Coordinates of C-alpha atoms in Angstrom, one line a residue:
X1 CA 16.1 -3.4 16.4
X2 CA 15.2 -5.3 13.2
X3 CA 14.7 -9.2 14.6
X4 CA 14.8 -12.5 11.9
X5 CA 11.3 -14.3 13.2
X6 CA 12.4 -17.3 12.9
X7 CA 9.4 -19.6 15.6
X8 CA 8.9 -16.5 18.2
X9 CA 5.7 -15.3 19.2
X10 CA 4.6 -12.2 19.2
X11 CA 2.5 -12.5 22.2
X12 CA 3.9 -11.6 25.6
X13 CA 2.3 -12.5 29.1
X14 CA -0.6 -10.4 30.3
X15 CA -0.7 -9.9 34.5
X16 CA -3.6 -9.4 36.2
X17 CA -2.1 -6.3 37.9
X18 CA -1.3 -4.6 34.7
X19 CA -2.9 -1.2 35.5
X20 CA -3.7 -0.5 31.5
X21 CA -5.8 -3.3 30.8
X22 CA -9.1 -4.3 33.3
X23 CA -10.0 -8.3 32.5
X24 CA -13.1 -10.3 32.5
X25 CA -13.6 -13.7 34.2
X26 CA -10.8 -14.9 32.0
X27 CA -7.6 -13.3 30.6
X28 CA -7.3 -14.2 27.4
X29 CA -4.5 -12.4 26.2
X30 CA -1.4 -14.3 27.4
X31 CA 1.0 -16.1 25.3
X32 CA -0.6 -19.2 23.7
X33 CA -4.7 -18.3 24.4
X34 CA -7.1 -16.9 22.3
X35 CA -7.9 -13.2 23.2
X36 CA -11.7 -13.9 22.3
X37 CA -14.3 -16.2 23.2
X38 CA -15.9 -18.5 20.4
X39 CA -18.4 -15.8 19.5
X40 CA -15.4 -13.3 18.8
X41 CA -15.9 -11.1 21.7
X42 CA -12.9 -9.8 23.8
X43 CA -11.6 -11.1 26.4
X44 CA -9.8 -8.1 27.9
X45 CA -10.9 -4.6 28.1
X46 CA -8.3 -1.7 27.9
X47 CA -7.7 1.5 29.5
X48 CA -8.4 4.2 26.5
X49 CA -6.1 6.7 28.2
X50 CA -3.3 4.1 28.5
X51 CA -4.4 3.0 24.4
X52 CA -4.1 6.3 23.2
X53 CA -0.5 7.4 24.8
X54 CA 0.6 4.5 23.6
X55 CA -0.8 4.5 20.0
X56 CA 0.9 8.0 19.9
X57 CA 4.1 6.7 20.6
X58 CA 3.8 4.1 17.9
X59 CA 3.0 6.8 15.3
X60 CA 6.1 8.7 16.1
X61 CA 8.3 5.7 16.7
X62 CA 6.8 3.3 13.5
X63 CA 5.9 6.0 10.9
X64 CA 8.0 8.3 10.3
X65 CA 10.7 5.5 9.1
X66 CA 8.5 3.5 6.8
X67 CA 7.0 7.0 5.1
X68 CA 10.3 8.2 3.8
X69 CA 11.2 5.0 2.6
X70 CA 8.6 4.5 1.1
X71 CA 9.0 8.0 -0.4
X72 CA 12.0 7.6 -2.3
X73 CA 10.3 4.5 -3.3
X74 CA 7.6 5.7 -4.8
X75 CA 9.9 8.4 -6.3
X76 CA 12.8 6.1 -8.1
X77 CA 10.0 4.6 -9.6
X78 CA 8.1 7.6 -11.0
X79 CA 10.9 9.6 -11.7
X80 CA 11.4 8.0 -15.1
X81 CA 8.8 10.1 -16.4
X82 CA 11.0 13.6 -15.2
X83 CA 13.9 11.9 -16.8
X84 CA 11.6 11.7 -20.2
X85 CA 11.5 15.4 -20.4
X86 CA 15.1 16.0 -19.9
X87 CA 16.4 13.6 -22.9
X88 CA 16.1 10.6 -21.6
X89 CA 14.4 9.0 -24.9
X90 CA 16.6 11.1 -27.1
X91 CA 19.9 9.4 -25.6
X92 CA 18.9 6.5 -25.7
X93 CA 17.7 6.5 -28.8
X94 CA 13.7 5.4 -28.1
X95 CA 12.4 6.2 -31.7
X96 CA 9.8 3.6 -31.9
X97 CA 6.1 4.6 -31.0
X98 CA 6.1 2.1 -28.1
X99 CA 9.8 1.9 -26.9
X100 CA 8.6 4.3 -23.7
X101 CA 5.6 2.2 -22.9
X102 CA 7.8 -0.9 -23.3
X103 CA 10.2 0.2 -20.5
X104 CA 7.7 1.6 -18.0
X105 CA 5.8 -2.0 -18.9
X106 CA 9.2 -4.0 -18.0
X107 CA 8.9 -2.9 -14.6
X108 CA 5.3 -4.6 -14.0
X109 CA 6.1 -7.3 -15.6
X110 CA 8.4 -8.5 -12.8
X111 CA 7.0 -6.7 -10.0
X112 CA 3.4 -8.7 -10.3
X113 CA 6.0 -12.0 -11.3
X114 CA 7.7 -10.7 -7.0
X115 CA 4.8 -10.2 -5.3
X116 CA 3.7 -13.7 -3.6
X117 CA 7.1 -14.6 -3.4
X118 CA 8.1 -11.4 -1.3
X119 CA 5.1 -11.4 0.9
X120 CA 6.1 -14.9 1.7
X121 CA 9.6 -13.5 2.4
X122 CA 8.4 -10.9 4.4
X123 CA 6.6 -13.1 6.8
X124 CA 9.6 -15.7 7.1
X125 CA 12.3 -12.7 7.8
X126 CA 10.3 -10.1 9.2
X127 CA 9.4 -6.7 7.7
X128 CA 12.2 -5.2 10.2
X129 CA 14.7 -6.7 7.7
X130 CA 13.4 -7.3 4.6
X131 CA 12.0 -3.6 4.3
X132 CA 15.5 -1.8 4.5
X133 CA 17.1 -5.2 2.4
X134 CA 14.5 -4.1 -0.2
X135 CA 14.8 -0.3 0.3
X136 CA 18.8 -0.8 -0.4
X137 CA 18.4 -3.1 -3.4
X138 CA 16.2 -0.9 -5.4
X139 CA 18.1 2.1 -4.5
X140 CA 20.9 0.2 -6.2
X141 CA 18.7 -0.3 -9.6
X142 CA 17.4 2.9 -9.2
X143 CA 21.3 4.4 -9.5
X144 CA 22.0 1.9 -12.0
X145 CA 19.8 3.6 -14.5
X146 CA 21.6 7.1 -14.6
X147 CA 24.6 4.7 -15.8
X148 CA 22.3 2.8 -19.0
X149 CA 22.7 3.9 -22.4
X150 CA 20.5 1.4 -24.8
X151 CA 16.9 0.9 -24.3
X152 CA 18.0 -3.1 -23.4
X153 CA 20.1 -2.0 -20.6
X154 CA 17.4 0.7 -19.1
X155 CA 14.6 -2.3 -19.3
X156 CA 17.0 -4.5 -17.5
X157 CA 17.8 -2.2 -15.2
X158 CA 13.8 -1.3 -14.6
X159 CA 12.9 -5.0 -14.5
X160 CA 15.2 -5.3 -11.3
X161 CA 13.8 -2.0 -9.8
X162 CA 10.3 -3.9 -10.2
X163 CA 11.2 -6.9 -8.2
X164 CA 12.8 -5.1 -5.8
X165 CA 10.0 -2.5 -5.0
X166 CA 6.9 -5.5 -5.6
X167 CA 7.6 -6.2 -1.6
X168 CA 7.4 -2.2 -0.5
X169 CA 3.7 -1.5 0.2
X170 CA 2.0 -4.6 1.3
X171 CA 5.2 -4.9 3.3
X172 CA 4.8 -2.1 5.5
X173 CA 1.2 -2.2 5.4
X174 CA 1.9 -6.1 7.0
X175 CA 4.7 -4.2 9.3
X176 CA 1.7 -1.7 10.7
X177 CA -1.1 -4.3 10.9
X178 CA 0.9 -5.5 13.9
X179 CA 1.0 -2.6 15.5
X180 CA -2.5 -1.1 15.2
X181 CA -6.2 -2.0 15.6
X182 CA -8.9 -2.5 12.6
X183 CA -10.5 1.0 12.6
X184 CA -7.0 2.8 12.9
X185 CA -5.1 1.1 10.2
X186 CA -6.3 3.0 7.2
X187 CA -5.1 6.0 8.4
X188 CA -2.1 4.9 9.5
X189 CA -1.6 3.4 6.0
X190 CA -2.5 6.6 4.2
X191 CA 0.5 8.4 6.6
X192 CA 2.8 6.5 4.5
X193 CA 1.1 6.2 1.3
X194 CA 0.3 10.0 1.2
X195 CA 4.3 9.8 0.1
X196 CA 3.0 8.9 -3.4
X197 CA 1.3 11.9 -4.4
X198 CA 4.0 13.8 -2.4
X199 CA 6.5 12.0 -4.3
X200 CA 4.5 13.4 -7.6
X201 CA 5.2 16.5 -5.9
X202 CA 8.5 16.7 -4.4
X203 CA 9.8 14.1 -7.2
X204 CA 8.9 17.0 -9.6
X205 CA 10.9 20.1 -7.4
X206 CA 13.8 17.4 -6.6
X207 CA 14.2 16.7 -10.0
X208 CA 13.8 20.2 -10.9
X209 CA 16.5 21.1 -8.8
X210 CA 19.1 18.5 -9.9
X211 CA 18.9 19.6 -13.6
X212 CA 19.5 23.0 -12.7
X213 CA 23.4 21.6 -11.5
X214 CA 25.6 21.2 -14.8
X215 CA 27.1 17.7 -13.5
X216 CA 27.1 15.3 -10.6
X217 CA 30.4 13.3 -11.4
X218 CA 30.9 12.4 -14.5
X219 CA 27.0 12.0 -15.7
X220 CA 24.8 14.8 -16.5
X221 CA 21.3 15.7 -17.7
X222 CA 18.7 13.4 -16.8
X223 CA 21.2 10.8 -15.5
X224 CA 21.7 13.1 -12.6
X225 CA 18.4 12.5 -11.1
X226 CA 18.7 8.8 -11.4
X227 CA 22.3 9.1 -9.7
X228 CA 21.2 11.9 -6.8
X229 CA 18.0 10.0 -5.6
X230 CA 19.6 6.5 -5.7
X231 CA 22.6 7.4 -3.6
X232 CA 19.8 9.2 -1.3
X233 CA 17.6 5.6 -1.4
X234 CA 20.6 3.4 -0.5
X235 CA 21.3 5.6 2.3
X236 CA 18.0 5.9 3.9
X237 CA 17.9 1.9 3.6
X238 CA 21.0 1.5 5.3
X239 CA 20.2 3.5 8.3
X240 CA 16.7 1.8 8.4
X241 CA 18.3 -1.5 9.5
X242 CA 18.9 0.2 12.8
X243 CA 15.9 1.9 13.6
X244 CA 12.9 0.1 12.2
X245 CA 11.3 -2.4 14.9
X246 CA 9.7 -5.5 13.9
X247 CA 7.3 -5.6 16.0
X248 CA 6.5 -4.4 19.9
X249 CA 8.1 -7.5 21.4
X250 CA 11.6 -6.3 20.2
X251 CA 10.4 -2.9 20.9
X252 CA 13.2 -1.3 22.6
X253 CA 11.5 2.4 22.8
X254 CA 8.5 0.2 24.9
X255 CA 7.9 -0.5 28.5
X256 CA 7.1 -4.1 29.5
X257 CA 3.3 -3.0 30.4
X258 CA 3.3 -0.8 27.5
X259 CA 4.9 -4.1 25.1
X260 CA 1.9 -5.9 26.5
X261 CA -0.8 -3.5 25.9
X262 CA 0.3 -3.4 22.4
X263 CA 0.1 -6.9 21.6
X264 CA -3.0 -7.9 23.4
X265 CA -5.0 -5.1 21.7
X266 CA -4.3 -5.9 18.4
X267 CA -5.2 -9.6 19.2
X268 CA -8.5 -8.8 20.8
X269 CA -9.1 -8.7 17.8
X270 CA -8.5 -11.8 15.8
X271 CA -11.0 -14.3 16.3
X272 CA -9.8 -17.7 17.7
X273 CA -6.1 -16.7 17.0
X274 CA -3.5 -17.3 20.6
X275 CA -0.5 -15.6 18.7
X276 CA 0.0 -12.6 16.9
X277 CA 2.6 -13.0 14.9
X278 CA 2.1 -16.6 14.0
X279 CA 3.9 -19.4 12.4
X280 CA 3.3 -19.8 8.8
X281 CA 0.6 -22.2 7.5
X282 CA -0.5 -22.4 4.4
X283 CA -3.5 -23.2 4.8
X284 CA -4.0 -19.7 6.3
X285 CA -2.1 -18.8 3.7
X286 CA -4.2 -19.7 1.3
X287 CA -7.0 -18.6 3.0
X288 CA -5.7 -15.6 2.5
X289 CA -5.8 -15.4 -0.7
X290 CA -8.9 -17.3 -1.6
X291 CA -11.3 -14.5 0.2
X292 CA -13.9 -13.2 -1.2
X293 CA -13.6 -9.5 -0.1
X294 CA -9.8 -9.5 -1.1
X295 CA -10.5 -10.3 -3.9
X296 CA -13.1 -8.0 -4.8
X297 CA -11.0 -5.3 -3.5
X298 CA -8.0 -6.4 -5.4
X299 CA -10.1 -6.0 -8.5
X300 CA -11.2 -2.8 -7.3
X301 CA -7.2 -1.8 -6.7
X302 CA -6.3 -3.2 -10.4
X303 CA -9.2 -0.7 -11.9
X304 CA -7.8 2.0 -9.6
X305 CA -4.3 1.7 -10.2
X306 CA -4.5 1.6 -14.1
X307 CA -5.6 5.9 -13.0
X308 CA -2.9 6.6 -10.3
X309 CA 0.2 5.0 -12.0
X310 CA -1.3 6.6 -15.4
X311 CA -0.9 10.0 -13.8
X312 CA 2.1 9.7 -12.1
X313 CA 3.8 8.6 -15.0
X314 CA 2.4 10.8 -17.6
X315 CA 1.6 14.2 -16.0
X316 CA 4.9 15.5 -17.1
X317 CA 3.8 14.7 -20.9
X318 CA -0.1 15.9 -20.4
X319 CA 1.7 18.9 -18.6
X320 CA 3.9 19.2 -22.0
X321 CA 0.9 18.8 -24.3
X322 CA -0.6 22.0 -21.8
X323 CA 2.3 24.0 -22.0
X324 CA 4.5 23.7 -24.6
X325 CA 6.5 26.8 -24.9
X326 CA 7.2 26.4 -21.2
X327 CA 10.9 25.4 -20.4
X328 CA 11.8 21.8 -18.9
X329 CA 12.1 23.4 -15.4
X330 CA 8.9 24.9 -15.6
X331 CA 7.4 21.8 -17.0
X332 CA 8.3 20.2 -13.3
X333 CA 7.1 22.7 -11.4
X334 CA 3.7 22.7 -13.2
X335 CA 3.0 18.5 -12.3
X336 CA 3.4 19.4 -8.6
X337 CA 0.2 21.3 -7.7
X338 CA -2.1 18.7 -8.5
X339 CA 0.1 16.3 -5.9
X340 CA -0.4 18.4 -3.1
X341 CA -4.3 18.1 -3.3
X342 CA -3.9 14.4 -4.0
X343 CA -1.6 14.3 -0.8
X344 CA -4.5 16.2 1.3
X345 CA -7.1 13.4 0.1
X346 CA -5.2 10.2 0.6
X347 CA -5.5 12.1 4.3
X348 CA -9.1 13.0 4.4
X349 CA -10.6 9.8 3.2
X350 CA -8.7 7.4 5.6
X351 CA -9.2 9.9 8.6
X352 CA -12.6 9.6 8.7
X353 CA -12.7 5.8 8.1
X354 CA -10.7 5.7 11.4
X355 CA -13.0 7.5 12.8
X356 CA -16.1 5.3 11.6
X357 CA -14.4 2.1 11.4
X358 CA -15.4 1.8 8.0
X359 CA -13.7 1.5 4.7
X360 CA -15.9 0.2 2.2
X361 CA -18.2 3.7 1.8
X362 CA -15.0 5.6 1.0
X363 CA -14.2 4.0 -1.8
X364 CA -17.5 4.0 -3.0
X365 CA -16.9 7.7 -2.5
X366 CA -13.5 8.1 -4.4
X367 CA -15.0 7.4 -7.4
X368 CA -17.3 10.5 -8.5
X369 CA -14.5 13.1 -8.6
X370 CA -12.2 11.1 -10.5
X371 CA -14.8 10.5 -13.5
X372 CA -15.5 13.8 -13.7
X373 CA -11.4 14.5 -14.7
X374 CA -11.6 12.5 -17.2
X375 CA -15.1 13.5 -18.7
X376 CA -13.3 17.0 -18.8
X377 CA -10.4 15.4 -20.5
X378 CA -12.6 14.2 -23.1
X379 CA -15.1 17.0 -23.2
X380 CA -12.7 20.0 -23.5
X381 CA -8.8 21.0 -25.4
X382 CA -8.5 23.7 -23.5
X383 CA -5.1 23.6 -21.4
X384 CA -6.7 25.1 -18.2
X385 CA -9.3 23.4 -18.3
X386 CA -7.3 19.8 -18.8
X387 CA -5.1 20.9 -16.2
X388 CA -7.8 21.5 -13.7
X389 CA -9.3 18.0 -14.1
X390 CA -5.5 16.9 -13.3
X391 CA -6.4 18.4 -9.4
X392 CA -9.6 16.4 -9.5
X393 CA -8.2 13.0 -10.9
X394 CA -5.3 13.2 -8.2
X395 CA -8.1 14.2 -5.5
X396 CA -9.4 10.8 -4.8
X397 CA -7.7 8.3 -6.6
X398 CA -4.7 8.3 -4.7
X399 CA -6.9 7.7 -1.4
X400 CA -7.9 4.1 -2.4
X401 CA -4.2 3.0 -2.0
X402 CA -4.8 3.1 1.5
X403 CA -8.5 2.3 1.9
X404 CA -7.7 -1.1 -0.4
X405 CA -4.8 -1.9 1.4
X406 CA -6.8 -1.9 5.1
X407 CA -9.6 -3.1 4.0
X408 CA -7.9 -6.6 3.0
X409 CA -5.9 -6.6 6.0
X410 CA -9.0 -6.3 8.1
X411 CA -10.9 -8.8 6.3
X412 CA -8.2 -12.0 7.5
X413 CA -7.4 -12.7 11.1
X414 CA -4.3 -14.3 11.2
X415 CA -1.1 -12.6 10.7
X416 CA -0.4 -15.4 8.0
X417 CA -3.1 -14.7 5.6
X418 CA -2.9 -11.1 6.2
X419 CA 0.9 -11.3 4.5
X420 CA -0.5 -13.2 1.8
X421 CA -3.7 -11.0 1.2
X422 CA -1.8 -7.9 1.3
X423 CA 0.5 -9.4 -1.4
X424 CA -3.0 -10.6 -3.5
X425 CA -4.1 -6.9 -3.6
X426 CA -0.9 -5.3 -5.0
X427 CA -0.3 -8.5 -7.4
X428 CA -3.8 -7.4 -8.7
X429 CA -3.1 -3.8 -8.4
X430 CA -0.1 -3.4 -10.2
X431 CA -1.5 -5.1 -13.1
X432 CA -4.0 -2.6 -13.5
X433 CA -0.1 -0.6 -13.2
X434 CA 0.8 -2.5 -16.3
X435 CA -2.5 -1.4 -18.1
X436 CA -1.1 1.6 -17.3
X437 CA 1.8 1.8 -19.1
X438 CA 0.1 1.6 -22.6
X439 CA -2.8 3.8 -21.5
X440 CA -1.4 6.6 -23.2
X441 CA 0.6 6.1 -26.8
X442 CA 2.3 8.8 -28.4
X443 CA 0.0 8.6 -32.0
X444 CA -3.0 8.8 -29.8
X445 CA -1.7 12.3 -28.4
X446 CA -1.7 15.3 -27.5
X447 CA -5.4 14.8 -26.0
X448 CA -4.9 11.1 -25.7
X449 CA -9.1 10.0 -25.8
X450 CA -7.9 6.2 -25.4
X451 CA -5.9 6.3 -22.6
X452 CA -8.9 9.2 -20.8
X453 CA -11.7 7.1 -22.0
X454 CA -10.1 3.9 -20.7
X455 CA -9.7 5.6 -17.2
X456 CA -13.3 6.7 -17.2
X457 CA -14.5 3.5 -17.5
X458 CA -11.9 2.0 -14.9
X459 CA -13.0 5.1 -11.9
X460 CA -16.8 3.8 -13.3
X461 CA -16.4 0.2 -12.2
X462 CA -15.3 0.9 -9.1
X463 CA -18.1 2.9 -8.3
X464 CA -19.9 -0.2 -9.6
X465 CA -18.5 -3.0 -8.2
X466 CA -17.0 -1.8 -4.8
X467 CA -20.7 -0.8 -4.6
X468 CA -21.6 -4.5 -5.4
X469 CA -19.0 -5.6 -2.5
X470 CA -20.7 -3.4 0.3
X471 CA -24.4 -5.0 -0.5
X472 CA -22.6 -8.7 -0.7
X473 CA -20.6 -8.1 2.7
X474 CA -24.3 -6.8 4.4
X475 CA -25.6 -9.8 3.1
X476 CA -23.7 -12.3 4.0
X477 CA -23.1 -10.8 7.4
X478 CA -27.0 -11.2 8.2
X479 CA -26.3 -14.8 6.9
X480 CA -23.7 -15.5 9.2
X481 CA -25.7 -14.7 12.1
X482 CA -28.1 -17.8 11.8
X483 CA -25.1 -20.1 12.3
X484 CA -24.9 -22.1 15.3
X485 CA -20.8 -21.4 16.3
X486 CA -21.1 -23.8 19.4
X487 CA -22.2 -26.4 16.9
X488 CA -20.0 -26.0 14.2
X489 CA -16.6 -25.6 16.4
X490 CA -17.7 -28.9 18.7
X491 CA -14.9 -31.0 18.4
X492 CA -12.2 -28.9 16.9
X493 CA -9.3 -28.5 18.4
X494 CA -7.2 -25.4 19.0
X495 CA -5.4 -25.5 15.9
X496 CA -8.2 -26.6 13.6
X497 CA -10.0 -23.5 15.1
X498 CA -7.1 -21.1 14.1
X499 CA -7.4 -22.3 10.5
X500 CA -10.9 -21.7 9.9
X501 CA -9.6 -18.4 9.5
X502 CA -12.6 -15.8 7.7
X503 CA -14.5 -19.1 7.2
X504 CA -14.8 -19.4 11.3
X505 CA -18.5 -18.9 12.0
X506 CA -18.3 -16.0 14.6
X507 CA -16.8 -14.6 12.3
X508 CA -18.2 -10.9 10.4
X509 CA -17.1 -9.0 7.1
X510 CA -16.1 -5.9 8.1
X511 CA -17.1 -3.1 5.7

């Protein structure tokens, strides 16, 4: 069950007869000790039969429930663009050039304004409440807009749905950061954000499917899909009070032994930290947010995101442009191809950085494909050919959602900053959102060269400057080992320690 934080620790006892983990001289993963020495080395050593059954059981038991919320998230946020081909602008009378780019731009506007404030939230409640709470809320906004019928009343109603969906994905990416180590946390993420190209995808047959009913109620036509998937949202909310965990100390579904296991591996690996789930400081805090690394990748997640929102909001139009004759229903089905290949990389990327502990290479590596989309967007008017770069843009930039995402979690130690840089990222990265939104302007149609050229050069500067990031992190790494840590940690005390935070000299970037 979902449990307010409040003071409690995360941390429960470790005994020296628990037949899952094998100690050193010292245990130091009890309640209240550091689970490292000063150098950052672990204390404890763990049973990788007992680590793997376990993590298992935290994929079935953890993902499953943040993935579909996240889902219809993801959805009642993109579906605006479905509702555009079924009337929505004609009923409301959007004749202006920009009245379409001003509402999707409303919804940015406030969720960049929410997102500090609801990763500072999410730390003071716990994610085990304030995921469902925000799950419900924009459910409700999200059902609000089938009811709208001026452009005023839909941007109010969008502004809300912003706010309430700013907390959504560095919120669960914070909720599985306590439950898994460094080099499996990007895969981990990518099992819920693969619901984002999915959502493209299913969004598209959903939506497809609701306009094929005459009325649901009184409200038809494009109000139907706002109506449908909001009464689905609220639901799914509503039943996630009861079944998300906040973390494995109110894991019901866990043993004692295994409760123990899962907290003390996760802190073997936060350097001169005695608590996982800490109290919040903001120093730390801050820390968190005035990181190098995070920052860079939150630049690297603005650039990125200006591409992913861009498609998922105007696929249905550049699928329009393609295939005009074809009838709305058709139009639908036509933007969901290109989702399931996006869905198969935000997999394939992540997979293998679990499996090399590294993050940093891969999104180096995302970039190549997604250029070359756009360079056939500009090069070529041919409807198949436009339509094939579609599969390559979708290949690879929907894969950095995850990659950014674990890569500033794993570049803080405390559970603190980790809230806070998990916040900084999607603060940046939605703005790139709002760039988004005026990427692509009806006058500059059908083959939109402003809004393709200004995505070429956003997939080109990541190649550049998460490039840039890799040969900075090597370098200061090699740095870092010429400090003397038993010299600069002589007289600190405990808590001092703990604040240092990245700045704490055992301390390595991890790329």
């Amino acid at each position: 069950m979902s449990s307010l934080e409040g003071e409690k620790s995360g941390a429960a006892s470790v005994h020296d007869e628990n037949p899952v983990m094998a100690h050193t001289e010292k245990s130091g993963a009890a309640h209240g000790h550091a689970a490292t020495d000063q150098y950052g080395q672990p204390l404890v050593e763990f049973d990788k039969a007992a680590e793997s059954k376990l993590r298992l059981k935290i994929d079935f038991m953890v993902i499953p429930t943040v993935a579909l919320l996240y889902l219809f998230c993801f959805i009642d946020r993109a579906n605006i663009g479905n509702a555009r081909l079924a009337g929505l602008e004609r009923d409301l009378k959007m004749t202006g050039v920009y009245d379409y780019n001003q509402l999707l731009s409303i919804f940015y506007i406030s969720y960049i304004l929410a997102e500090l404030p609801s990763g500072v939230l999410c730390k003071w409640m716990g994610p085990g409440w304030f995921i469902p709470l925000l799950t419900v809320l924009f459910g409700i906004s999200s059902l609000g807009t089938g009811f709208v019928t001026t452009l005023p009343q839909a941007c109010g109603v969008r502004f809300l749905l912003g706010a309430f969906e700013s907390g959504m994905m560095p919120g669960i990416s914070f909720y599985l950061s306590r439950w898994y180590r460094r080099s499996e946390l990007a895969f981990r993420l990518s099992l819920f954000m693969v619901m984002a190209p999915l959502a493209g995808a299913f969004g598209g047959l959903l939506a497809s499917a609701i306009l094929t009913l005459d009325h649901v109620g009184g409200v038809r036509e494009w109000r139907m899909i706002f109506v449908v998937e909001g009464i689905i949202t609220i639901g799914l909310g509503l039943v996630a009070f009861i079944t998300m965990t906040d973390r494995p100390e109110t894991a019901r579904w866990l043993t004692a032994e295994e409760k123990e296991l899962a907290i003390a591996r996760v802190k073997s690996e936060r350097v001169g930290q005695s608590e996982v789930v800490d109290k919040f400081g903001g120093k730390k805090a801050w820390l968190g947010f005035w990181n190098p690394v995070v920052l860079a990748t939150a630049w690297i997640f603005l650039l990125n995101n200006i591409t992913v929102q861009g498609l998922a909001f105007f696929l249905p139009t550049i699928v329009a442009g393609i295939y005009p004759e074809a009838s709305t229903v058709t139009k639908q089905l036509y933007t969901v191809p290109p989702y399931i290949v996006g869905a198969f990389f935000t997999l394939l990327l992540p997979g293998l950085s679990w499996i090399t502990d590294r993050r940093q290479i891969f999104l180096i590596l995302s970039a190549p494909l997604v250029m070359t989309g756009y360079i056939m967007f500009l090069a070529s008017e041919n409807g198949k050919v436009r339509y094939a770069a579609t599969f390559l843009l979708a290949s690879s930039c929907t894969s950095v959602g995850p990659l950014a995402n674990a890569q500033v979690a794993v570049q803080v130690i405390s559970d603190s900053s980790r809230a806070i840089s998990l916040a900084t990222n999607m603060m940046f990265g939605n703005t790139g959102g709002l760039i988004s939104t005026w990427s692509y302007i009806k006058w500059d149609g059908p083959n939109y060269p402003i809004g393709n050229g200004l995505n070429l050069a956003s997939a080109s500067a990541i190649l550049v400057f998460s490039t840039l990031t890799l040969l900075w992190m090597n370098y200061d790494n090699k740095k870092r080992e010429l400090r003397d840590v038993d010299q600069e940690l002589e007289g600190l005390s405990p808590e001092e320690i703990e604040n240092l935070e990245w700045k704490h000299p055992a301390w390595r970037w991890k790329p």
